[in-house]
Coordinates of C-alpha atoms and ligand atoms in Angstrom, one line a residue:
M61 CA 7.9 -94.0 -27.2
T62 CA 11.4 -94.7 -28.5
D63 CA 13.7 -97.7 -28.6
N64 CA 15.9 -96.5 -25.8
D65 CA 13.3 -95.5 -23.3
N66 CA 13.9 -98.2 -20.8
L67 CA 17.7 -98.0 -21.0
R68 CA 17.9 -94.4 -19.8
P69 CA 16.9 -92.9 -16.5
S70 CA 13.9 -90.7 -17.3
H71 CA 13.6 -87.2 -16.2
F72 CA 10.9 -84.5 -15.9
I73 CA 11.5 -83.1 -19.4
R74 CA 11.0 -86.5 -21.0
N75 CA 7.8 -86.8 -19.0
I76 CA 6.6 -83.4 -20.3
I77 CA 7.4 -84.4 -23.8
N78 CA 5.8 -87.8 -23.5
E79 CA 2.6 -86.1 -22.2
D80 CA 2.7 -83.6 -25.0
L81 CA 3.0 -86.4 -27.5
R82 CA 0.1 -88.2 -25.9
Q83 CA -2.0 -85.1 -26.4
N84 CA -0.7 -84.7 -29.9
K85 CA 0.5 -81.2 -29.0
N86 CA 2.6 -79.6 -31.8
D87 CA 1.3 -82.4 -34.2
G88 CA 3.6 -84.8 -32.4
R89 CA 6.8 -82.8 -33.3
V90 CA 9.7 -82.4 -31.0
H91 CA 12.0 -79.5 -32.0
T92 CA 14.6 -78.1 -29.6
R93 CA 17.5 -75.7 -30.0
F94 CA 20.8 -74.9 -28.4
P95 CA 21.1 -71.1 -28.2
P96 CA 24.5 -69.9 -27.1
E97 CA 25.5 -66.2 -27.1
P98 CA 28.8 -66.0 -29.0
N99 CA 30.5 -64.1 -26.2
G100 CA 33.0 -66.7 -25.1
Y101 CA 33.9 -70.4 -25.5
L102 CA 31.5 -73.1 -24.3
H103 CA 32.1 -74.9 -21.0
V104 CA 31.0 -78.2 -19.5
G105 CA 27.6 -76.6 -18.4
H106 CA 26.9 -75.8 -22.1
A107 CA 27.9 -79.4 -22.9
K108 CA 25.1 -80.5 -20.7
S109 CA 22.6 -78.3 -22.4
I110 CA 23.9 -79.4 -25.9
C111 CA 23.6 -83.1 -24.9
L112 CA 20.2 -82.6 -23.5
N113 CA 18.8 -80.7 -26.5
F114 CA 20.3 -82.7 -29.2
T115 CA 19.7 -86.1 -27.5
L116 CA 16.1 -85.3 -26.8
A117 CA 15.5 -84.3 -30.4
A118 CA 17.2 -87.6 -31.6
E119 CA 15.3 -89.7 -29.2
Y120 CA 12.0 -88.4 -30.4
R121 CA 13.1 -88.4 -34.0
G122 CA 12.9 -84.6 -34.0
Q123 CA 15.3 -81.8 -34.8
C124 CA 17.7 -79.5 -32.8
N125 CA 18.8 -76.2 -34.1
L126 CA 22.0 -74.3 -33.4
R127 CA 21.1 -70.7 -32.9
Y128 CA 23.4 -67.8 -31.9
D129 CA 21.7 -65.3 -29.6
D130 CA 23.8 -62.5 -31.0
T131 CA 22.1 -59.3 -29.7
N132 CA 25.0 -57.8 -27.9
P133 CA 27.5 -57.0 -30.6
E134 CA 30.0 -55.4 -28.2
K135 CA 30.7 -58.7 -26.5
E136 CA 30.5 -61.1 -29.5
S137 CA 32.9 -62.1 -32.2
Q138 CA 33.4 -64.4 -35.2
E139 CA 36.1 -66.3 -33.2
Y140 CA 33.5 -67.4 -30.7
I141 CA 31.0 -68.3 -33.4
D142 CA 33.6 -70.6 -35.1
A143 CA 34.7 -72.1 -31.8
I144 CA 31.2 -72.9 -30.7
Q145 CA 30.5 -74.8 -33.9
D146 CA 33.8 -76.8 -33.6
D147 CA 32.9 -77.7 -30.0
V148 CA 29.3 -78.9 -30.8
R149 CA 30.5 -80.9 -33.7
W150 CA 33.4 -82.4 -31.7
L151 CA 30.9 -83.4 -29.0
G152 CA 29.2 -85.5 -31.7
F153 CA 26.2 -83.5 -32.6
D154 CA 24.9 -82.2 -36.0
W155 CA 22.6 -79.3 -36.6
E156 CA 22.5 -80.2 -40.3
D157 CA 21.3 -77.2 -42.2
R158 CA 19.7 -75.6 -39.2
L159 CA 22.3 -73.0 -38.2
Y160 CA 20.5 -69.7 -37.3
F161 CA 21.3 -66.3 -35.9
A162 CA 19.0 -64.1 -33.9
S163 CA 20.4 -61.3 -36.0
D164 CA 18.8 -62.9 -39.1
Y165 CA 15.5 -62.0 -37.4
F166 CA 16.3 -58.3 -36.7
D167 CA 13.9 -57.1 -39.5
R168 CA 11.1 -59.4 -38.2
L169 CA 11.7 -58.4 -34.6
Y170 CA 11.5 -54.8 -35.7
E171 CA 8.2 -55.3 -37.5
Y172 CA 6.8 -57.1 -34.4
A173 CA 7.8 -54.2 -32.2
E174 CA 5.9 -51.8 -34.5
I175 CA 2.8 -54.1 -34.0
L176 CA 3.2 -53.9 -30.3
I177 CA 3.4 -50.1 -30.5
R178 CA 0.3 -49.8 -32.7
D179 CA -1.6 -52.1 -30.3
G180 CA -0.6 -50.0 -27.3
K181 CA 1.5 -52.8 -26.0
A182 CA 4.8 -50.9 -26.2
Y183 CA 6.0 -47.3 -25.8
V184 CA 9.1 -45.2 -26.2
D185 CA 10.5 -44.0 -23.0
E186 CA 13.0 -41.2 -22.3
L187 CA 13.8 -42.2 -18.8
S188 CA 17.5 -42.9 -18.2
A189 CA 18.7 -46.3 -17.2
D190 CA 19.0 -45.1 -13.6
Q191 CA 15.5 -43.6 -13.6
I192 CA 14.0 -46.8 -15.0
R193 CA 15.6 -48.8 -12.2
E194 CA 14.3 -46.3 -9.7
Y195 CA 10.8 -46.3 -11.1
R196 CA 10.8 -50.1 -11.3
G197 CA 10.3 -50.5 -7.5
T198 CA 11.4 -53.6 -5.6
L199 CA 10.1 -56.9 -4.4
T200 CA 8.1 -55.2 -1.7
L201 CA 7.4 -51.8 -3.5
P202 CA 5.3 -51.7 -6.6
G203 CA 6.8 -49.8 -9.6
R204 CA 5.7 -46.3 -10.7
E205 CA 4.6 -45.4 -14.2
S206 CA 6.9 -43.5 -16.4
P207 CA 5.5 -40.2 -17.8
G208 CA 6.1 -41.7 -21.3
R209 CA 3.8 -44.7 -20.6
N210 CA 0.7 -42.9 -21.8
R211 CA 2.1 -41.4 -25.0
P212 CA -0.2 -42.0 -27.9
A213 CA 0.6 -44.9 -30.2
A214 CA 1.3 -42.6 -33.2
E215 CA 3.9 -40.6 -31.3
N216 CA 5.5 -43.8 -30.1
L217 CA 5.7 -45.1 -33.6
D218 CA 7.2 -41.9 -34.9
L219 CA 9.8 -41.9 -32.1
F220 CA 10.7 -45.6 -32.6
R221 CA 11.2 -45.0 -36.3
R222 CA 13.5 -42.1 -35.6
M223 CA 15.4 -44.3 -33.0
R224 CA 16.0 -46.7 -35.8
A225 CA 16.9 -43.9 -38.3
G226 CA 19.7 -42.8 -35.9
E227 CA 18.2 -39.5 -34.9
F228 CA 19.0 -39.9 -31.2
K229 CA 22.1 -40.5 -29.3
D230 CA 22.8 -43.8 -27.6
G231 CA 20.7 -44.2 -24.5
A232 CA 18.4 -41.3 -25.2
Y233 CA 15.3 -43.5 -25.6
V234 CA 14.3 -47.1 -25.1
L235 CA 11.3 -49.1 -26.3
R236 CA 9.5 -50.8 -23.4
A237 CA 6.8 -53.4 -23.3
R238 CA 3.7 -52.0 -21.7
I239 CA 2.7 -54.7 -19.2
D240 CA 2.1 -54.0 -15.5
M241 CA 4.2 -51.7 -13.2
T242 CA 2.6 -53.3 -10.2
S243 CA 3.3 -56.9 -11.1
P244 CA 4.8 -59.0 -8.3
N245 CA 7.2 -60.3 -11.0
I246 CA 9.7 -57.4 -11.6
N247 CA 10.5 -58.8 -15.1
M248 CA 6.9 -57.8 -16.0
R249 CA 7.2 -54.2 -15.0
D250 CA 7.5 -52.8 -18.5
P251 CA 10.8 -54.3 -19.4
V252 CA 13.0 -52.6 -22.0
I253 CA 12.8 -54.4 -25.3
Y254 CA 15.0 -52.2 -27.6
R255 CA 17.9 -49.9 -26.9
I256 CA 19.9 -47.5 -29.0
K257 CA 23.5 -48.7 -29.3
R258 CA 25.8 -47.7 -32.0
F259 CA 28.0 -50.7 -32.4
H260 CA 29.2 -52.6 -35.5
H261 CA 27.6 -56.0 -35.5
H262 CA 29.6 -59.0 -36.6
R263 CA 26.9 -60.0 -39.0
T264 CA 24.6 -57.0 -39.7
G265 CA 27.4 -54.5 -39.8
D266 CA 26.2 -50.9 -39.3
K267 CA 22.7 -51.6 -40.5
W268 CA 21.2 -51.2 -37.0
C269 CA 21.8 -48.7 -34.3
I270 CA 19.0 -50.2 -32.2
Y271 CA 19.3 -53.7 -30.9
P272 CA 16.5 -55.9 -29.3
M273 CA 16.9 -57.2 -25.8
Y274 CA 17.4 -60.9 -25.0
D275 CA 14.0 -61.7 -23.5
Y276 CA 12.1 -60.2 -26.4
T277 CA 14.4 -61.8 -29.0
H278 CA 14.6 -65.2 -27.6
C279 CA 11.0 -66.1 -27.5
I280 CA 10.3 -64.8 -31.0
S281 CA 13.3 -66.6 -32.4
D282 CA 12.1 -69.8 -30.9
A283 CA 8.6 -69.2 -32.4
L284 CA 10.0 -68.3 -35.9
E285 CA 12.0 -71.6 -35.9
G286 CA 9.0 -73.7 -34.9
I287 CA 10.7 -74.8 -31.6
T288 CA 8.3 -76.9 -29.5
H289 CA 10.3 -77.2 -26.3
S290 CA 12.5 -74.3 -25.3
I291 CA 14.8 -75.7 -22.7
C292 CA 16.9 -73.3 -20.6
T293 CA 18.4 -73.0 -17.1
L294 CA 16.5 -72.1 -13.9
E295 CA 17.5 -68.4 -13.8
F296 CA 15.0 -67.9 -16.7
E297 CA 12.1 -69.3 -14.7
D298 CA 11.1 -65.8 -13.6
H299 CA 11.3 -64.6 -17.2
R300 CA 8.8 -67.2 -18.5
P301 CA 5.8 -64.9 -18.0
L302 CA 7.5 -62.4 -20.2
Y303 CA 8.4 -65.1 -22.8
D304 CA 4.7 -66.1 -22.9
W305 CA 3.4 -62.5 -22.9
C306 CA 5.4 -61.5 -25.9
L307 CA 4.3 -64.5 -27.9
D308 CA 0.7 -64.0 -26.8
Q309 CA 0.6 -60.4 -28.2
L310 CA 2.1 -61.2 -31.6
P311 CA 1.0 -63.1 -34.7
V312 CA 3.9 -65.5 -34.4
P313 CA 3.7 -69.0 -36.1
C314 CA 3.6 -71.0 -32.8
H315 CA 4.0 -70.7 -29.1
P316 CA 6.9 -72.9 -27.8
Q317 CA 6.9 -74.1 -24.2
Q318 CA 9.8 -72.8 -22.0
I319 CA 11.1 -75.5 -19.6
E320 CA 13.8 -74.8 -17.1
F321 CA 16.3 -77.2 -15.5
A322 CA 19.1 -76.7 -12.9
R323 CA 22.4 -75.6 -14.3
L324 CA 25.4 -77.9 -14.0
N325 CA 27.9 -76.8 -11.4
L326 CA 31.2 -78.6 -10.9
N327 CA 33.4 -78.2 -7.8
Y328 CA 37.0 -76.9 -7.9
T329 CA 36.3 -74.9 -11.0
V330 CA 34.2 -72.0 -12.4
T331 CA 31.5 -72.4 -15.0
S332 CA 30.7 -68.9 -15.8
K333 CA 31.7 -67.4 -19.1
R334 CA 32.4 -64.1 -17.4
K335 CA 34.9 -65.7 -15.0
L336 CA 36.4 -67.8 -17.7
N337 CA 36.9 -64.7 -19.7
E338 CA 38.7 -63.0 -16.9
L339 CA 41.0 -66.0 -16.4
V340 CA 41.9 -65.9 -20.1
N341 CA 42.2 -62.1 -20.5
E342 CA 44.3 -61.7 -17.3
R343 CA 46.5 -64.6 -18.5
L344 CA 46.0 -66.6 -15.4
V345 CA 45.6 -69.6 -17.8
S346 CA 47.2 -70.1 -21.2
G347 CA 44.1 -69.6 -23.2
W348 CA 40.5 -70.8 -23.7
D349 CA 41.9 -74.3 -24.4
D350 CA 44.1 -74.5 -21.3
P351 CA 43.7 -78.1 -20.3
R352 CA 42.9 -77.1 -16.8
L353 CA 39.7 -75.2 -17.8
P354 CA 36.3 -76.8 -17.9
T355 CA 35.8 -75.3 -21.4
I356 CA 34.9 -77.9 -24.1
T357 CA 38.1 -77.0 -26.0
G358 CA 40.1 -77.3 -22.8
M359 CA 38.7 -80.7 -21.9
R360 CA 39.4 -81.7 -25.5
R361 CA 43.0 -80.6 -25.3
R362 CA 43.4 -82.3 -22.0
G363 CA 42.3 -85.6 -23.6
Y364 CA 38.7 -86.1 -22.4
S365 CA 36.8 -88.0 -25.1
P366 CA 33.4 -86.7 -26.4
A367 CA 31.9 -90.1 -25.4
A368 CA 33.0 -89.6 -21.8
I369 CA 31.5 -86.1 -21.7
R370 CA 28.3 -87.3 -23.2
D371 CA 28.1 -90.1 -20.7
F372 CA 28.8 -87.7 -17.8
C373 CA 25.9 -85.4 -18.9
E374 CA 23.6 -88.4 -19.2
R375 CA 24.5 -89.8 -15.8
I376 CA 24.2 -86.7 -13.7
G377 CA 20.6 -86.4 -14.9
V378 CA 18.3 -83.5 -15.3
T379 CA 16.5 -81.9 -12.4
K380 CA 15.2 -78.7 -11.0
N381 CA 17.5 -78.7 -7.9
E382 CA 20.7 -76.8 -7.9
T383 CA 23.5 -79.1 -7.0
V384 CA 27.3 -79.2 -7.3
I385 CA 28.7 -82.2 -9.0
D386 CA 32.0 -83.6 -7.7
M387 CA 34.8 -83.4 -10.3
S388 CA 35.5 -87.1 -9.6
V389 CA 32.2 -88.0 -11.3
L390 CA 33.4 -86.5 -14.5
E391 CA 36.9 -88.0 -14.1
N392 CA 35.4 -91.4 -13.5
C393 CA 33.5 -91.2 -16.8
V394 CA 36.7 -90.2 -18.5
R395 CA 38.6 -93.1 -16.9
E396 CA 35.9 -95.6 -17.8
D397 CA 35.9 -94.6 -21.4
L398 CA 39.7 -94.5 -21.8
D399 CA 40.2 -97.8 -20.0
R400 CA 38.2 -99.5 -22.6
D401 CA 39.7 -97.9 -25.7
C402 CA 43.3 -96.8 -25.0
R403 CA 46.4 -98.8 -25.9
R404 CA 48.7 -99.2 -23.0
V405 CA 52.3 -98.2 -23.4
L406 CA 55.5 -97.8 -21.3
A407 CA 56.7 -94.3 -20.3
V408 CA 58.9 -93.1 -17.5
L409 CA 58.2 -89.6 -16.2
R410 CA 61.1 -89.2 -13.8
P411 CA 63.9 -91.4 -15.1
L412 CA 66.4 -93.2 -13.0
R413 CA 69.2 -94.9 -14.9
V414 CA 69.6 -98.6 -14.4
V415 CA 72.6 -100.6 -15.8
I416 CA 72.0 -104.3 -16.0
T417 CA 75.6 -105.5 -15.5
N418 CA 75.2 -109.0 -16.7
Y419 CA 73.4 -108.1 -19.9
P420 CA 75.5 -108.3 -23.1
E421 CA 76.9 -105.0 -24.2
G422 CA 75.4 -103.7 -27.5
Q423 CA 72.6 -106.3 -27.5
T424 CA 69.0 -105.3 -28.1
E425 CA 66.0 -107.7 -27.9
Q426 CA 62.5 -107.0 -29.1
L427 CA 60.0 -108.1 -26.6
D428 CA 56.4 -108.8 -27.3
A429 CA 54.0 -106.5 -25.5
P430 CA 50.2 -106.6 -26.0
Y431 CA 48.4 -103.2 -26.1
H432 CA 45.5 -104.1 -23.8
P433 CA 45.2 -107.1 -21.4
G434 CA 41.4 -107.3 -21.9
R435 CA 41.2 -106.6 -25.6
P436 CA 43.6 -108.8 -27.7
E437 CA 42.0 -107.3 -30.8
L438 CA 43.9 -104.1 -30.1
G439 CA 47.1 -106.1 -31.0
S440 CA 50.6 -105.9 -29.7
R441 CA 54.0 -104.3 -30.5
K442 CA 57.6 -105.0 -29.9
V443 CA 59.5 -103.0 -27.3
P444 CA 63.3 -102.9 -27.3
F445 CA 65.2 -104.0 -24.3
S446 CA 69.0 -103.5 -23.7
K447 CA 71.7 -103.0 -21.1
V448 CA 70.7 -99.6 -19.9
I449 CA 67.2 -98.8 -19.0
Y450 CA 65.2 -96.1 -17.2
I451 CA 62.8 -96.8 -14.4
E452 CA 60.6 -94.5 -12.4
R453 CA 62.5 -92.7 -9.7
D454 CA 59.7 -93.5 -7.3
D455 CA 60.0 -97.2 -7.9
F456 CA 63.3 -97.3 -6.0
M457 CA 63.8 -96.8 -2.3
E458 CA 67.1 -97.2 -0.5
D459 CA 65.6 -97.9 2.8
P460 CA 62.0 -99.1 2.0
P461 CA 59.2 -99.5 4.5
K462 CA 57.7 -103.0 4.8
K463 CA 54.9 -102.6 2.3
F464 CA 57.1 -101.3 -0.5
F465 CA 57.3 -104.0 -3.1
R466 CA 59.3 -102.3 -5.7
L467 CA 63.0 -102.0 -6.1
A468 CA 65.4 -101.7 -3.2
P469 CA 69.0 -102.9 -2.5
G470 CA 69.0 -106.7 -2.6
R471 CA 65.4 -106.9 -3.8
E472 CA 64.0 -108.4 -7.0
V473 CA 61.2 -107.0 -9.2
R474 CA 59.6 -107.8 -12.5
L475 CA 60.1 -105.5 -15.4
R476 CA 56.8 -105.4 -17.3
Y477 CA 57.0 -107.7 -20.4
A478 CA 60.7 -108.3 -19.8
Y479 CA 62.8 -109.9 -17.0
F480 CA 63.2 -110.1 -13.2
I481 CA 66.0 -107.8 -12.1
R482 CA 67.8 -107.6 -8.7
C483 CA 69.3 -104.4 -7.4
D484 CA 72.9 -104.9 -6.4
E485 CA 74.1 -101.3 -5.8
A486 CA 72.9 -97.7 -5.8
L487 CA 75.5 -95.2 -7.1
K488 CA 75.5 -91.7 -5.6
D489 CA 77.2 -88.5 -6.3
Q490 CA 80.0 -88.2 -3.9
A491 CA 79.5 -84.5 -3.3
T492 CA 75.8 -84.2 -3.1
G493 CA 74.7 -87.7 -2.0
E494 CA 72.2 -87.7 -4.8
L495 CA 71.2 -91.0 -6.4
I496 CA 72.7 -91.3 -9.9
E497 CA 72.2 -94.8 -11.1
L498 CA 71.4 -98.4 -10.0
R499 CA 73.4 -101.4 -10.8
C500 CA 71.3 -104.5 -11.3
T501 CA 71.5 -108.1 -12.6
Y502 CA 68.8 -109.8 -14.6
D503 CA 67.8 -113.4 -14.7
P504 CA 67.8 -114.5 -18.4
A505 CA 65.4 -117.4 -17.5
T506 CA 62.6 -115.0 -16.6
R507 CA 62.1 -113.6 -20.1
G508 CA 58.4 -112.7 -20.5
G509 CA 58.0 -112.3 -16.7
N510 CA 57.9 -115.7 -15.0
A511 CA 60.6 -117.7 -13.3
P512 CA 60.9 -121.4 -14.2
D513 CA 61.9 -122.2 -10.6
G514 CA 58.6 -120.8 -9.5
R515 CA 60.0 -118.0 -7.4
K516 CA 57.7 -115.0 -7.0
V517 CA 58.3 -111.3 -7.0
K518 CA 55.7 -108.9 -5.6
G519 CA 56.3 -105.9 -7.7
T520 CA 56.1 -105.2 -11.4
I521 CA 57.4 -101.9 -12.6
H522 CA 57.5 -100.1 -16.0
W523 CA 60.7 -99.1 -17.8
V524 CA 62.1 -98.0 -21.2
A525 CA 65.4 -98.9 -22.9
A526 CA 67.7 -95.8 -22.6
D527 CA 69.2 -95.9 -26.1
H528 CA 65.9 -96.3 -27.8
A529 CA 63.7 -94.1 -25.7
L530 CA 61.9 -91.0 -27.0
A531 CA 62.4 -87.9 -24.9
A532 CA 59.2 -86.0 -24.3
E533 CA 57.6 -83.2 -22.4
V534 CA 54.8 -84.3 -20.2
R535 CA 52.3 -82.0 -18.4
L536 CA 50.5 -83.1 -15.3
Y537 CA 47.4 -81.3 -14.2
D538 CA 45.5 -80.9 -11.0
R539 CA 42.5 -79.0 -9.8
L540 CA 42.4 -75.4 -11.0
F541 CA 41.3 -74.0 -7.7
T542 CA 42.2 -74.9 -4.1
V543 CA 38.6 -74.6 -2.8
P544 CA 35.5 -76.5 -3.8
D545 CA 33.3 -73.5 -4.7
P546 CA 35.7 -70.7 -5.9
G547 CA 32.9 -68.9 -7.8
R548 CA 31.2 -68.0 -4.5
E549 CA 34.3 -66.2 -3.1
E550 CA 35.0 -62.5 -3.6
N551 CA 38.7 -63.2 -4.1
W552 CA 38.2 -66.2 -6.3
R553 CA 41.2 -65.3 -8.5
S554 CA 43.6 -65.7 -5.6
L555 CA 42.3 -69.2 -4.9
L556 CA 43.9 -70.7 -8.1
N557 CA 45.9 -73.8 -7.3
P558 CA 49.6 -72.9 -7.7
K559 CA 50.3 -76.6 -8.4
S560 CA 47.6 -77.0 -11.0
V561 CA 50.2 -77.8 -13.7
E562 CA 53.6 -79.4 -13.5
V563 CA 55.7 -79.6 -16.5
I564 CA 58.2 -82.5 -16.9
K565 CA 60.7 -81.7 -19.5
N566 CA 62.5 -85.0 -19.8
A567 CA 60.2 -87.9 -19.7
R568 CA 61.2 -91.0 -21.7
L569 CA 58.7 -93.0 -23.7
E570 CA 58.8 -96.2 -25.6
P571 CA 60.0 -95.5 -29.2
G572 CA 56.8 -96.5 -30.9
L573 CA 55.2 -93.3 -29.6
A574 CA 57.2 -91.3 -32.1
S575 CA 54.4 -92.0 -34.6
A576 CA 51.6 -90.7 -32.2
R577 CA 49.6 -87.9 -33.7
A578 CA 47.9 -84.9 -32.1
E579 CA 45.1 -86.0 -29.7
D580 CA 46.0 -89.7 -29.8
R581 CA 45.3 -91.1 -26.3
F582 CA 47.2 -93.8 -24.4
Q583 CA 47.4 -95.3 -21.0
F584 CA 51.0 -94.9 -19.7
E585 CA 51.1 -98.1 -17.6
R586 CA 50.8 -97.4 -13.9
L587 CA 50.7 -93.6 -14.5
G588 CA 47.4 -92.6 -16.0
Y589 CA 45.9 -91.6 -19.3
F590 CA 47.8 -89.2 -21.6
C591 CA 47.2 -87.6 -24.9
V592 CA 49.3 -85.8 -27.4
D593 CA 48.9 -82.1 -27.0
R594 CA 47.1 -80.7 -30.1
R595 CA 48.7 -77.3 -29.9
D596 CA 52.3 -77.7 -28.8
A597 CA 53.4 -81.1 -30.0
A598 CA 55.7 -81.1 -33.0
V599 CA 57.3 -83.9 -35.0
N600 CA 60.5 -84.1 -33.0
R601 CA 59.1 -82.7 -29.9
P602 CA 56.3 -84.8 -28.4
V603 CA 54.2 -83.2 -25.7
F604 CA 51.8 -85.2 -23.7
N605 CA 49.0 -84.1 -21.4
R606 CA 48.0 -86.2 -18.5
T607 CA 44.2 -86.5 -19.0
V608 CA 43.5 -88.2 -15.7
T609 CA 45.3 -90.5 -13.2
L610 CA 44.4 -94.2 -13.1
K611 CA 42.7 -94.0 -9.8
D612 CA 40.9 -91.3 -8.0
S613 CA 44.0 -90.6 -5.8
W614 CA 42.9 -87.0 -5.3
G615 CA 39.6 -88.0 -3.6
K616 CA 41.6 -90.2 -1.2
E617 CA 43.9 -87.5 -0.3
S618 CA 41.2 -85.0 0.5
R619 CA 39.4 -87.6 2.6
R620 CA 42.6 -88.0 4.7
D621 CA 42.6 -84.4 5.9
Ligands
ATP31 P1 27.3 -68.3 -18.4 O1 26.4 -68.3 -17.3 O2 28.4 -69.3 -18.3 O3 27.8 -67.0 -18.8 P2 25.3 -68.3 -20.3 O4 24.0 -68.9 -19.8 O5 25.3 -66.8 -20.4 O6 26.5 -68.9 -19.6 P3 24.6 -68.9 -23.0 O7 25.5 -68.8 -24.2 O8 23.5 -67.9 -22.9 O9 25.6 -68.8 -21.8 O10 24.1 -70.4 -22.8 C1 23.6 -71.1 -23.9 C2 22.7 -72.2 -23.3 O11 23.4 -73.0 -22.4 C3 21.5 -71.6 -22.5 O12 20.4 -72.3 -22.8 C4 21.9 -71.8 -21.1 O13 20.8 -72.0 -20.3 C5 22.8 -73.1 -21.1 N1 23.7 -73.2 -20.0 C6 24.6 -72.2 -19.7 N2 25.3 -72.6 -18.6 C7 24.8 -73.8 -18.2 C8 25.1 -74.7 -17.2 N3 26.1 -74.5 -16.2 N4 24.4 -75.9 -17.1 C9 23.5 -76.2 -18.0 N5 23.2 -75.3 -19.0 C10 23.8 -74.2 -19.1
MG32 MG1 22.8 -66.6 -21.1

């Protein structure tokens, strides 16, 4: 039992571990692993698996390894290896000195394969991939035995050694486990465990021209590392008998227990490395860290905090039922976390010039503005105020409906942390009729936001002083796809949301933001949470990403139609 047991919702994997501990299975050890294949960047689904494995280990004072399942060299690379480590570390987890590669076990895996062959549990087969598929049978038809299945062990051993020595061309032979061609579980119908493949491996170079298959590699890697609970997603449930079979045949140090849970699916996006790869390679997004992607690096660049992602993974729970989680659940976790921690600042995305006609020419005041209404310990700063300011274009209407409490001709509003102003005149371009500027007057007695005569205004709007403002690029993001479950559609690529990003070139920010550094997060008052883009922002060219809006306006909109 651990300290946090009663704070967290329990789930079936905790129940299994608790039961194992009660029976003193594995001498009371809990050892998990996160086993990515380095063939792409990690996404939010992997985040769930990372959180689950590392958190369980920590809760039970055990350990969690990071292990690369690098058995497919043609799809893997050092770039992915490095990116995965960055992502896991950024999420807040530490594998200490337990960084492993399945390729480190290639020699052991090979020796174990020879043991299987000697014991008559594996054979070399010359059937082609197509023939193997044909012989395998179907769910309703049993498989047929390959002619190679009854080759004597000595011949198999000789052939396997020659496979390794490079005597045969790619695909000429495979090594198969000798299990049961009539098994109702197709995975048990003599699965291939080694293939010949000449491909330079990112770690072992050209040492090997045969590579072990995933199912054979994974269980043995787990056993060699002393893993106790091998947690994976449901698609491996049907592979569990093979996992257990391999370990039962071999003199491995232990026999880990494979436990499957339902993968995380999020709506309006795709969580498949293959699809993400296509989006990146076909340049439908700007890269693996495009802030619209559900990759960990994309979410990071967008401004999601590690704490928010961890909180999300904990809240959605762990089950065996496939579900699709609404994106708003993730966004709400992000909002909650940022609401607590972000300083609030003034920024105008679509500036409308306002001249305060009765304000002294050339004067600048420094007004006091606290960073967070609920957290005085975050401090305050001074914001400059002067004769010409910018307000949000949307905060003015020439002919407003009844419920519009912002600025309109003859109406008065409060400028946040500053004064009441009244709109006297809206200037327009003679030719186009386009609104150019407002002429307003301010009430000097309302400094700080209240009128001594007790008169009320209904609206408070944000603003920045024109001469002091910092020009910035601001990027607004929306759902990547227009449909809730794009992954299910054949034409999923054509369902990308054309409005998933909007770039605003000339936003104006309060001047203090000049010192913001890459990845700093803020609330822009009334607009949402924003962070400094870690890739494109430069000293004199701030670029902000909108992480999330203040409220779930998107959910409301979709409910309307
Ligand atoms: P994808 O299906 O996106 O291509 P994968 O399963 O091939 O991913 P791996 O690198 O093999 O990617 O995954 C590493 C670990 O993360 C595995 O244990 C896998 O079960 C887990 N995982 C992958 N996708 C999800 C998901 N959507 N939800 C939870 N866990 C996942
Ligand atoms: Mg996988």
